[in-house]
Amino acid sequence: MTTVKEIIAEMGGASPEDIAFVEKAYEYSKKAHEGQKRYSGEPYFTHAAATAKILAEYGMDATTIAAGLLHDAVEDGRVSREEMEKEFGKELLFIVDGVTKLGTHKYRGAERHAESLRRLLVATASDIRVLIVKLADRKHNMQTLEHVPEHKRRRIALETLEIYAPIADRLGMGKMKNNLEDLAFPFVDPDAAAHAAEVRKLKTQETEGGLAQVQKELKKELAKKGLTKFRSDIRMKGLWSLQKKLERKDDDINRIHDIAALRIIVPTIEDCYTALGMVHALYKPLPGEFKDYIAFPKPNGYQSLHTTVVTPEAGIVEIQIRSEEMHRRAQFGIASHMTYKQLGKGVEKLGKEVQKSRFSAISFSWVRSLIPSLMKVSKKEGGVKGVTKVPPWLFELAEAHSDVAGSEEFVEGLKEDFFSHRVFVFTPQGDVIDLPAESTPIDFAYAIHSDLGDHLQGAKVNGKLVSFDTKLGNGEVVEITRRDSAHPSPKWLEIARTSLARRHIRAALGMTTETSRPPRHQRRLFKKKHPPV
Ligand code: MN
């Protein structure tokens, strides 16, 4: 069982108040889960404590760590939301609420992929920490998946591979992504996982000795250039990413050069290029294999120099060079941002150069980069043949923010965008309908079906009757009642927000529709197929 001391030990530089807050949450959660057991037979609280420790390792703030401790307490009805707010504050309750909301939606396979993803984003829109708690929760659940009944394992593992790992990747949380993938892979496809493990083992045995020699040689040369403050290690490729590469390279191991890569971590950016020059002076680089992710970071913010060289000792070897700060960020991604925002003091130590570069690369491009992976999944799984279910708002968001820079803007932008431009509401069946902000029950009804709009009689939001001009809010459940004798009134034209609804209303009222045009995102997406009416 994870002790509170172990959690606190990971909270470097935490204030006495923060420590007291986490200690209180620890004791509170322990009590709340008393008598409850996991599938493994262990006390349920072990899960809460383990989740909190993962969050502490990622450098999250005290509120998030405490939320990790309490993330399942409300769902089980052991603690009321009122009590939790009273004891731990609004902020913590908000995070726990978000995590609980995410938990109620089960992943139902590839055709629901986009929808699940949307739900994730809806719940996280206002506070990315919700998603980070969920990732930590998922990591511990994957570590203990063997105890879960067999018929559930594959679904959970697949969900991890297709939803959570890609999101960890987009958030730049490389370590989390690799952990999740490698924990899930054997449950999704045991044979392929065994094969990949075998390939990796063989290749490692082959190159181990040689790599150690190359490492030694490089150390010597770097020292000659006055570079003594660096470390190097050998990083093994994750099994799932090896599997994907094997697929791309027709299962030809000889075409994969980065199963084991040599990693050099130096203090500054200048040192990175010095080290690179030295590596290329020592070993011949393979043409076309050099990548400068420092000057051109990956969409999720990843930075490093990658080069592939021919060594006499170990044959073809990939060498990755990065600064300490880049290394930290490659592992913790957006979580490292949350930390520094909280600690404040730590930022000065890192130096201005780092601060500036840290988030300019991330911006909204991760949303954009989500699109191809969505397409891949829906094609591969054959969910809907030939049709990719990428929601239009995702395109729009990705496009609108291709050049947003800066750390504050990242989090603020996430908040603003999801809330100011789109609103996500649920049908009573749990399907998500996305609408422009300020949409009303009329827009909702027409978004579902024109017949429902044309015969809209009444609307309920979260079970309560509302007027037609009510502005819908994120996450609300909207229910429409239909009646044959109900018909649109001219007043609806002023209330409706979407042009889809207005077009139908005009038609139902016998008005001409020459001025109606689809909303902006639909114009762009459907230009060729559906010219404006
Ligand atoms: Mn949990």
Coordinates of C-alpha atoms and ligand atoms in Angstrom, one line a residue:
M1 CA 0.0 0.0 0.0
T2 CA 1.3 3.4 -1.0
T3 CA 1.9 5.4 2.2
V4 CA 1.2 9.1 2.5
K5 CA 4.9 9.6 3.1
E6 CA 5.7 8.1 -0.3
I7 CA 3.3 10.5 -1.9
I8 CA 4.7 13.5 -0.1
A9 CA 8.3 12.5 -0.9
E10 CA 7.4 13.0 -4.6
M11 CA 6.1 16.5 -3.9
G12 CA 9.4 18.3 -4.0
G13 CA 9.2 21.8 -2.6
A14 CA 5.6 21.6 -1.4
S15 CA 4.5 24.0 1.3
P16 CA 3.4 22.8 4.7
E17 CA -0.2 23.7 3.7
D18 CA 0.0 21.6 0.6
I19 CA 1.3 18.7 2.6
A20 CA -1.4 19.0 5.2
F21 CA -4.0 19.1 2.4
V22 CA -2.8 15.9 0.9
E23 CA -2.5 14.2 4.3
K24 CA -6.1 15.2 5.1
A25 CA -7.3 13.8 1.7
Y26 CA -5.3 10.6 2.3
E27 CA -7.0 9.9 5.7
Y28 CA -10.4 11.0 4.4
S29 CA -10.2 8.7 1.4
K30 CA -9.0 5.8 3.4
K31 CA -12.0 6.1 5.6
A32 CA -14.4 6.6 2.7
H33 CA -13.3 3.4 1.0
E34 CA -13.2 1.4 4.2
G35 CA -14.3 -2.2 3.7
Q36 CA -14.4 -1.9 -0.1
K37 CA -12.3 -4.3 -2.2
R38 CA -10.6 -4.3 -5.6
Y39 CA -10.9 -7.2 -8.0
S40 CA -7.4 -8.2 -6.7
G41 CA -8.8 -8.6 -3.2
E42 CA -6.8 -5.6 -2.0
P43 CA -8.5 -2.8 -0.1
Y44 CA -10.0 -0.3 -2.7
F45 CA -8.0 2.5 -1.1
T46 CA -4.8 1.1 -2.6
H47 CA -6.1 2.3 -6.0
A48 CA -6.7 5.8 -4.8
A49 CA -3.3 6.1 -3.1
A50 CA -1.5 4.6 -6.1
T51 CA -3.3 7.1 -8.4
A52 CA -2.2 10.0 -6.2
K53 CA 1.4 8.8 -6.2
I54 CA 1.5 8.8 -10.0
L55 CA 0.2 12.3 -10.0
A56 CA 2.8 13.4 -7.5
E57 CA 5.5 11.8 -9.7
Y58 CA 4.2 13.9 -12.6
G59 CA 4.7 17.0 -10.4
M60 CA 1.1 17.9 -10.2
D61 CA -0.1 20.4 -7.6
A62 CA -1.6 19.4 -4.2
T63 CA -5.2 19.9 -5.3
T64 CA -4.8 17.5 -8.2
I65 CA -3.0 14.9 -6.0
A66 CA -5.8 15.2 -3.4
A67 CA -8.3 14.8 -6.2
G68 CA -6.5 11.6 -7.2
L69 CA -7.0 10.3 -3.7
L70 CA -10.7 11.2 -3.7
H71 CA -11.5 10.5 -7.4
D72 CA -13.7 7.5 -6.8
A73 CA -15.2 8.6 -3.4
V74 CA -18.1 10.5 -4.8
E75 CA -19.0 8.0 -7.5
D76 CA -19.4 5.3 -5.0
G77 CA -21.7 7.5 -3.0
R78 CA -19.5 7.2 0.1
V79 CA -19.0 10.9 0.3
S80 CA -21.5 13.6 -0.8
R81 CA -20.5 16.3 -3.2
E82 CA -21.5 18.9 -0.6
E83 CA -19.3 17.4 2.0
M84 CA -16.4 17.1 -0.4
E85 CA -16.7 20.8 -1.3
K86 CA -16.9 21.8 2.3
E87 CA -13.8 19.8 3.3
F88 CA -11.6 20.3 0.2
G89 CA -13.0 23.2 -1.8
K90 CA -14.7 24.0 -5.1
E91 CA -11.6 23.4 -7.2
L92 CA -11.1 19.8 -6.0
L93 CA -14.8 19.0 -6.3
F94 CA -14.7 20.3 -9.9
I95 CA -11.8 17.9 -10.8
V96 CA -13.5 14.9 -9.1
D97 CA -16.8 15.7 -10.8
G98 CA -15.0 15.8 -14.2
V99 CA -13.3 12.4 -13.5
T100 CA -16.6 10.9 -12.4
K101 CA -18.3 12.1 -15.6
L102 CA -15.6 10.6 -17.8
G103 CA -15.9 7.3 -16.0
T104 CA -19.6 6.8 -16.7
H105 CA -19.0 6.6 -20.5
K106 CA -17.9 3.3 -21.7
Y107 CA -15.9 2.9 -24.8
R108 CA -18.0 1.1 -27.3
G109 CA -15.6 0.4 -30.1
A110 CA -14.2 2.2 -33.1
E111 CA -17.5 3.5 -34.6
R112 CA -18.0 5.4 -31.3
H113 CA -14.4 6.5 -31.2
A114 CA -15.0 10.1 -32.2
E115 CA -17.9 10.4 -29.9
S116 CA -16.0 9.1 -26.9
L117 CA -13.2 11.4 -27.7
R118 CA -15.6 14.3 -27.8
R119 CA -16.9 13.4 -24.4
L120 CA -13.5 13.3 -23.0
L121 CA -12.9 16.8 -24.4
V122 CA -16.1 18.1 -23.1
A123 CA -15.3 17.1 -19.6
T124 CA -11.8 18.3 -19.8
A125 CA -12.4 21.5 -21.6
S126 CA -12.5 23.7 -18.5
D127 CA -9.6 22.0 -16.6
I128 CA -7.0 19.8 -18.2
R129 CA -6.2 18.4 -14.8
V130 CA -9.3 16.3 -15.0
L131 CA -7.7 14.5 -17.9
I132 CA -4.4 14.1 -16.1
V133 CA -6.1 12.5 -13.1
K134 CA -8.0 10.2 -15.5
L135 CA -4.7 9.2 -17.1
A136 CA -3.1 8.4 -13.7
D137 CA -6.2 6.5 -12.8
R138 CA -6.1 4.5 -16.0
K139 CA -2.4 3.8 -15.6
H140 CA -3.0 2.1 -12.2
N141 CA -6.0 0.3 -13.5
M142 CA -3.8 -1.1 -16.3
Q143 CA -1.1 -2.1 -13.9
T144 CA -3.8 -4.2 -12.1
L145 CA -5.8 -5.3 -15.2
E146 CA -4.9 -9.0 -14.7
H147 CA -7.3 -9.1 -11.8
V148 CA -10.2 -7.8 -13.7
P149 CA -12.6 -10.5 -15.1
E150 CA -11.4 -11.7 -18.5
H151 CA -14.3 -10.5 -20.6
K152 CA -13.7 -7.0 -19.5
R153 CA -10.0 -6.9 -20.0
R154 CA -9.8 -6.5 -23.8
R155 CA -12.3 -3.7 -23.9
I156 CA -10.4 -1.8 -21.2
A157 CA -7.1 -2.4 -22.9
L158 CA -8.4 -1.4 -26.3
E159 CA -9.9 1.8 -24.9
T160 CA -6.5 2.5 -23.3
L161 CA -4.7 2.0 -26.6
E162 CA -7.1 3.9 -28.8
I163 CA -8.3 6.8 -26.6
Y164 CA -6.0 7.4 -23.6
A165 CA -2.6 6.7 -25.0
P166 CA -3.1 9.0 -28.0
I167 CA -4.3 11.7 -25.8
A168 CA -1.3 11.3 -23.5
D169 CA 0.8 11.6 -26.6
R170 CA -1.0 14.7 -27.8
L171 CA -0.4 16.3 -24.4
G172 CA 3.3 15.5 -24.8
M173 CA 3.2 13.0 -21.9
G174 CA 5.6 10.5 -23.6
K175 CA 6.2 8.5 -20.5
M176 CA 2.5 8.0 -19.8
K177 CA 1.9 7.2 -23.4
N178 CA 4.5 4.4 -23.5
N179 CA 3.4 3.0 -20.1
L180 CA -0.2 2.9 -21.2
E181 CA 0.6 1.3 -24.6
D182 CA 2.9 -1.4 -23.2
L183 CA 0.5 -2.2 -20.4
A184 CA -2.4 -2.6 -22.8
F185 CA -0.8 -4.2 -25.8
P186 CA -0.5 -7.8 -24.4
F187 CA -4.2 -7.8 -23.5
V188 CA -5.3 -6.6 -26.9
D189 CA -3.2 -8.9 -29.0
P190 CA -1.2 -11.4 -26.9
D191 CA 0.5 -13.1 -29.9
A192 CA 1.7 -9.9 -31.5
A193 CA 2.9 -8.6 -28.2
A194 CA 4.9 -11.8 -27.6
H195 CA 6.3 -11.5 -31.1
A196 CA 7.4 -7.8 -30.6
A197 CA 9.0 -8.7 -27.3
E198 CA 10.9 -11.5 -29.0
V199 CA 12.1 -9.2 -31.8
R200 CA 13.2 -6.6 -29.2
K201 CA 15.0 -9.2 -27.1
L202 CA 16.9 -10.7 -30.1
K203 CA 17.9 -7.2 -31.4
T204 CA 19.0 -6.1 -27.9
Q205 CA 21.2 -9.2 -27.4
E206 CA 22.8 -8.5 -30.8
T207 CA 23.7 -4.9 -30.1
E208 CA 24.0 -4.6 -26.3
G209 CA 27.8 -5.0 -26.1
G210 CA 28.4 -2.8 -29.1
L211 CA 26.2 0.0 -27.8
A212 CA 27.9 0.1 -24.5
Q213 CA 31.2 0.5 -26.4
V214 CA 29.8 3.4 -28.5
Q215 CA 28.5 5.0 -25.3
K216 CA 32.0 4.8 -23.8
E217 CA 33.6 6.2 -26.9
L218 CA 31.2 9.1 -27.0
K219 CA 31.8 10.0 -23.4
K220 CA 35.5 10.2 -24.0
E221 CA 35.0 12.5 -27.0
L222 CA 32.5 14.7 -25.3
A223 CA 34.9 15.1 -22.4
K224 CA 37.6 16.2 -24.8
K225 CA 35.3 19.0 -26.0
G226 CA 34.8 20.1 -22.4
L227 CA 31.4 18.6 -22.2
T228 CA 31.4 16.8 -18.9
K229 CA 28.0 17.6 -17.4
F230 CA 25.9 15.2 -19.4
R231 CA 24.4 11.8 -19.0
S232 CA 23.6 9.1 -21.5
D233 CA 21.5 6.0 -21.4
I234 CA 20.1 3.4 -23.7
R235 CA 16.4 3.8 -24.4
M236 CA 14.5 0.8 -25.5
K237 CA 11.6 1.2 -28.0
G238 CA 8.2 0.6 -26.5
L239 CA 6.6 -2.7 -27.6
W240 CA 3.5 -1.1 -29.1
S241 CA 5.4 1.5 -31.1
L242 CA 7.8 -1.3 -32.3
Q243 CA 4.7 -3.2 -33.4
K244 CA 3.4 -0.3 -35.4
K245 CA 6.9 0.2 -37.0
L246 CA 7.1 -3.5 -37.8
E247 CA 3.8 -3.2 -39.7
R248 CA 5.1 -0.2 -41.6
K249 CA 8.3 -2.0 -42.5
D250 CA 6.8 -5.3 -43.6
D251 CA 8.0 -7.0 -40.5
D252 CA 11.6 -6.5 -41.6
I253 CA 13.7 -6.1 -38.5
N254 CA 16.7 -5.0 -40.4
R255 CA 14.9 -1.8 -41.6
I256 CA 14.3 -0.7 -38.0
H257 CA 17.3 1.1 -36.5
D258 CA 15.8 2.5 -33.3
I259 CA 14.9 -0.5 -31.3
A260 CA 17.7 0.5 -29.0
A261 CA 18.8 4.1 -29.2
L262 CA 21.5 5.9 -27.5
R263 CA 20.3 9.0 -25.7
I264 CA 22.6 11.9 -24.7
I265 CA 21.2 14.5 -22.3
V266 CA 23.2 17.7 -22.0
P267 CA 22.6 21.0 -20.1
T268 CA 21.8 23.5 -22.9
I269 CA 20.6 23.8 -26.5
E270 CA 24.1 24.8 -27.6
D271 CA 25.5 21.7 -26.1
C272 CA 23.0 19.6 -28.1
Y273 CA 24.5 20.9 -31.4
T274 CA 28.0 20.6 -30.1
A275 CA 27.4 17.0 -29.3
L276 CA 25.7 16.4 -32.6
G277 CA 28.8 17.8 -34.5
M278 CA 31.0 15.5 -32.5
V279 CA 28.8 12.5 -33.2
H280 CA 28.9 13.2 -36.9
A281 CA 32.6 13.7 -36.8
L282 CA 33.1 10.4 -35.2
Y283 CA 30.6 8.3 -37.1
K284 CA 29.2 8.6 -40.6
P285 CA 25.5 9.6 -40.5
L286 CA 22.9 7.9 -42.7
P287 CA 21.7 10.5 -45.2
G288 CA 18.1 11.6 -44.8
E289 CA 17.9 10.2 -41.3
F290 CA 18.8 13.3 -39.4
K291 CA 15.9 15.2 -37.7
D292 CA 16.1 18.5 -36.0
Y293 CA 13.1 18.5 -33.6
I294 CA 14.7 21.3 -31.7
A295 CA 14.3 23.8 -34.5
F296 CA 11.1 22.0 -35.7
P297 CA 9.4 20.5 -32.7
K298 CA 6.8 17.8 -33.1
P299 CA 3.2 18.9 -32.9
N300 CA 3.0 17.8 -29.3
G301 CA 6.0 19.9 -28.3
Y302 CA 8.6 17.1 -28.4
Q303 CA 12.1 18.4 -28.9
S304 CA 15.4 16.5 -29.6
L305 CA 18.0 15.9 -32.3
H306 CA 17.7 12.5 -33.9
T307 CA 20.5 11.1 -36.1
T308 CA 21.3 7.6 -37.3
V309 CA 24.9 6.7 -37.7
V310 CA 27.0 3.8 -38.7
T311 CA 29.3 2.6 -35.9
P312 CA 32.0 -0.1 -36.2
E313 CA 31.0 -1.4 -32.8
A314 CA 27.2 -1.8 -33.0
G315 CA 26.3 -1.3 -36.7
I316 CA 23.5 1.2 -37.4
V317 CA 22.5 3.1 -34.3
E318 CA 20.0 5.9 -33.6
I319 CA 21.4 8.7 -31.4
Q320 CA 19.0 11.1 -29.7
I321 CA 20.4 14.3 -28.2
R322 CA 18.4 16.7 -26.0
S323 CA 18.8 19.1 -23.1
E324 CA 17.7 18.2 -19.5
E325 CA 14.6 20.4 -19.9
M326 CA 13.6 18.8 -23.2
H327 CA 14.0 15.4 -21.6
R328 CA 11.7 16.4 -18.7
R329 CA 9.2 17.8 -21.0
A330 CA 9.3 14.7 -23.3
Q331 CA 8.3 12.6 -20.4
F332 CA 5.8 14.8 -18.6
G333 CA 4.5 17.1 -21.3
I334 CA 1.7 19.4 -20.3
A335 CA 2.0 18.1 -16.7
S336 CA 5.3 19.8 -16.4
H337 CA 3.6 23.0 -17.4
M338 CA 1.0 22.7 -14.6
T339 CA 3.8 22.2 -12.1
Y340 CA 5.6 25.4 -12.9
K341 CA 2.5 27.4 -12.9
Q342 CA 1.9 26.2 -9.4
L343 CA 5.4 26.5 -8.0
G344 CA 6.3 29.8 -9.6
K345 CA 9.8 29.8 -8.1
G346 CA 11.0 26.9 -10.1
V347 CA 10.6 28.8 -13.3
E348 CA 13.5 31.2 -12.5
K349 CA 15.9 28.3 -12.1
L350 CA 15.1 27.0 -15.5
G351 CA 16.2 30.2 -17.3
K352 CA 14.4 32.4 -19.7
E353 CA 15.3 30.6 -22.8
V354 CA 13.4 27.5 -21.7
Q355 CA 10.4 29.3 -20.5
K356 CA 9.9 30.9 -23.9
S357 CA 10.4 27.8 -25.9
R358 CA 8.4 25.5 -23.7
F359 CA 5.0 25.9 -25.0
S360 CA 5.2 27.8 -28.1
A361 CA 5.4 24.5 -29.9
I362 CA 2.5 22.8 -28.2
S363 CA -0.3 25.3 -28.8
F364 CA -3.3 23.9 -30.4
S365 CA -1.5 21.8 -32.9
W366 CA -2.1 18.7 -30.8
V367 CA -5.8 19.1 -31.6
R368 CA -4.9 19.3 -35.2
S369 CA -2.7 16.2 -35.0
L370 CA -5.5 14.3 -33.4
I371 CA -7.4 14.2 -36.7
P372 CA -5.2 11.8 -38.7
S373 CA -5.1 9.3 -35.9
L374 CA -8.9 9.5 -35.7
M375 CA -9.1 8.8 -39.4
K376 CA -6.8 5.9 -39.2
V377 CA -8.7 4.2 -36.5
S378 CA -12.1 4.5 -38.2
K379 CA -10.7 3.3 -41.4
K380 CA -8.8 0.4 -40.0
E381 CA -11.6 -0.8 -37.9
G382 CA -14.0 -0.4 -40.8
G383 CA -16.4 1.5 -38.5
V384 CA -18.1 3.3 -41.4
K385 CA -16.8 2.5 -44.8
G386 CA -15.3 5.4 -46.6
V387 CA -16.6 7.9 -44.2
T388 CA -14.4 9.4 -41.5
K389 CA -16.2 10.5 -38.5
V390 CA -14.2 13.5 -37.6
P391 CA -16.4 16.1 -36.0
P392 CA -16.4 19.4 -37.9
W393 CA -15.7 21.4 -34.8
L394 CA -12.4 19.6 -34.4
F395 CA -11.3 20.7 -37.8
E396 CA -12.4 24.2 -37.1
L397 CA -10.7 24.4 -33.8
A398 CA -7.5 22.9 -35.2
E399 CA -7.5 25.4 -38.0
A400 CA -8.3 28.4 -35.9
H401 CA -5.5 27.8 -33.6
S402 CA -2.6 26.8 -35.7
D403 CA -0.6 29.7 -34.5
V404 CA -1.5 30.2 -30.9
A405 CA 1.6 30.5 -28.8
G406 CA 2.5 30.8 -25.2
S407 CA 1.7 28.8 -22.1
E408 CA -1.1 30.9 -20.6
E409 CA -2.9 30.9 -23.9
F410 CA -2.7 27.2 -24.1
V411 CA -4.8 26.5 -21.1
E412 CA -6.9 29.6 -21.4
G413 CA -7.4 28.9 -25.0
L414 CA -8.6 25.4 -24.3
K415 CA -11.1 26.8 -21.9
E416 CA -12.3 29.6 -24.1
D417 CA -12.5 27.6 -27.3
F418 CA -14.6 24.8 -26.1
F419 CA -16.8 27.0 -24.2
S420 CA -17.1 30.1 -26.3
H421 CA -17.5 28.6 -29.8
R422 CA -19.2 25.3 -29.3
V423 CA -21.6 23.8 -26.8
F424 CA -21.9 20.0 -26.3
V425 CA -25.1 18.6 -25.0
F426 CA -26.3 15.1 -24.5
T427 CA -29.5 13.3 -25.7
P428 CA -31.3 11.3 -23.0
Q429 CA -29.6 8.3 -24.7
G430 CA -26.2 9.7 -24.0
D431 CA -25.3 10.7 -27.5
V432 CA -23.4 14.0 -28.0
I433 CA -24.8 16.8 -30.1
D434 CA -22.4 19.6 -30.8
L435 CA -23.8 23.0 -31.6
P436 CA -22.6 26.6 -31.8
A437 CA -22.5 28.4 -28.5
E438 CA -25.8 30.1 -27.5
S439 CA -27.8 27.4 -29.3
T440 CA -31.3 26.7 -28.0
P441 CA -33.6 23.7 -27.7
I442 CA -34.9 24.6 -31.2
D443 CA -31.4 24.1 -32.7
F444 CA -31.0 20.9 -30.7
A445 CA -34.3 19.5 -32.1
Y446 CA -33.4 20.3 -35.7
A447 CA -29.9 18.9 -35.2
I448 CA -31.4 15.6 -34.4
H449 CA -34.1 15.5 -37.1
S450 CA -36.0 18.1 -39.1
D451 CA -39.2 16.3 -38.2
L452 CA -38.5 16.7 -34.5
G453 CA -37.8 20.4 -35.0
D454 CA -41.0 20.9 -37.1
H455 CA -43.1 19.3 -34.4
L456 CA -41.3 20.6 -31.4
Q457 CA -43.7 20.9 -28.5
G458 CA -41.6 21.2 -25.4
A459 CA -38.1 20.9 -24.1
K460 CA -36.5 19.7 -20.9
V461 CA -33.0 20.5 -19.8
N462 CA -31.6 18.2 -17.1
G463 CA -35.2 17.0 -16.5
K464 CA -36.7 20.5 -16.1
L465 CA -39.0 22.1 -18.5
V466 CA -37.5 25.2 -20.2
S467 CA -38.6 27.8 -22.7
F468 CA -37.4 27.6 -26.3
D469 CA -35.1 30.6 -26.0
T470 CA -33.0 28.9 -23.3
K471 CA -29.3 28.9 -24.1
L472 CA -28.0 25.4 -23.8
G473 CA -24.9 24.8 -21.6
N474 CA -22.1 22.3 -21.9
G475 CA -22.8 18.8 -20.7
E476 CA -26.6 19.4 -20.3
V477 CA -29.0 16.6 -21.1
V478 CA -31.7 17.9 -23.5
E479 CA -35.0 16.1 -24.0
I480 CA -37.5 17.1 -26.7
T481 CA -41.2 16.3 -26.7
R482 CA -42.9 16.0 -30.1
R483 CA -46.5 16.5 -31.1
D484 CA -48.0 16.3 -34.6
S485 CA -50.1 19.4 -34.0
A486 CA -47.0 21.5 -33.0
H487 CA -45.5 23.8 -35.7
P488 CA -42.8 26.5 -35.9
S489 CA -43.7 30.1 -35.3
P490 CA -42.0 33.1 -36.9
K491 CA -40.6 34.0 -33.6
W492 CA -38.4 30.9 -33.7
L493 CA -36.4 32.6 -36.5
E494 CA -35.1 35.1 -33.9
I495 CA -34.3 32.4 -31.4
A496 CA -32.7 29.8 -33.5
R497 CA -28.9 30.1 -33.7
T498 CA -28.0 27.5 -36.4
S499 CA -28.7 28.2 -40.0
L500 CA -29.9 24.6 -40.3
A501 CA -32.7 25.3 -37.9
R502 CA -33.5 28.6 -39.6
R503 CA -33.7 27.1 -43.0
H504 CA -36.2 24.5 -41.8
I505 CA -38.2 27.0 -40.0
R506 CA -38.5 29.2 -43.1
A507 CA -39.5 26.2 -45.2
A508 CA -42.1 25.2 -42.6
L509 CA -43.4 28.8 -42.6
G510 CA -43.6 28.8 -46.4
M511 CA -40.8 31.4 -46.7
T512 CA -38.2 31.4 -49.4
T513 CA -34.8 30.2 -48.4
E514 CA -32.5 32.0 -50.9
T515 CA -30.5 33.8 -48.2
S516 CA -29.8 30.8 -46.0
R517 CA -26.3 29.4 -45.9
P518 CA -24.9 26.6 -43.9
P519 CA -22.7 27.6 -40.9
R520 CA -19.1 28.4 -41.6
H521 CA -17.7 25.0 -40.7
Q522 CA -20.2 23.2 -42.8
R523 CA -19.5 25.4 -45.8
R524 CA -15.8 24.4 -45.7
L525 CA -16.4 20.7 -45.1
F526 CA -19.2 20.1 -47.5
K527 CA -18.5 22.6 -50.1
K528 CA -18.2 20.1 -52.9
K529 CA -21.0 17.8 -52.1
H530 CA -23.6 20.2 -50.8
P531 CA -23.6 23.7 -52.3
P532 CA -25.6 26.1 -50.3
V533 CA -29.3 25.7 -51.0
Ligands
MN1 MN -10.3 5.0 -10.3

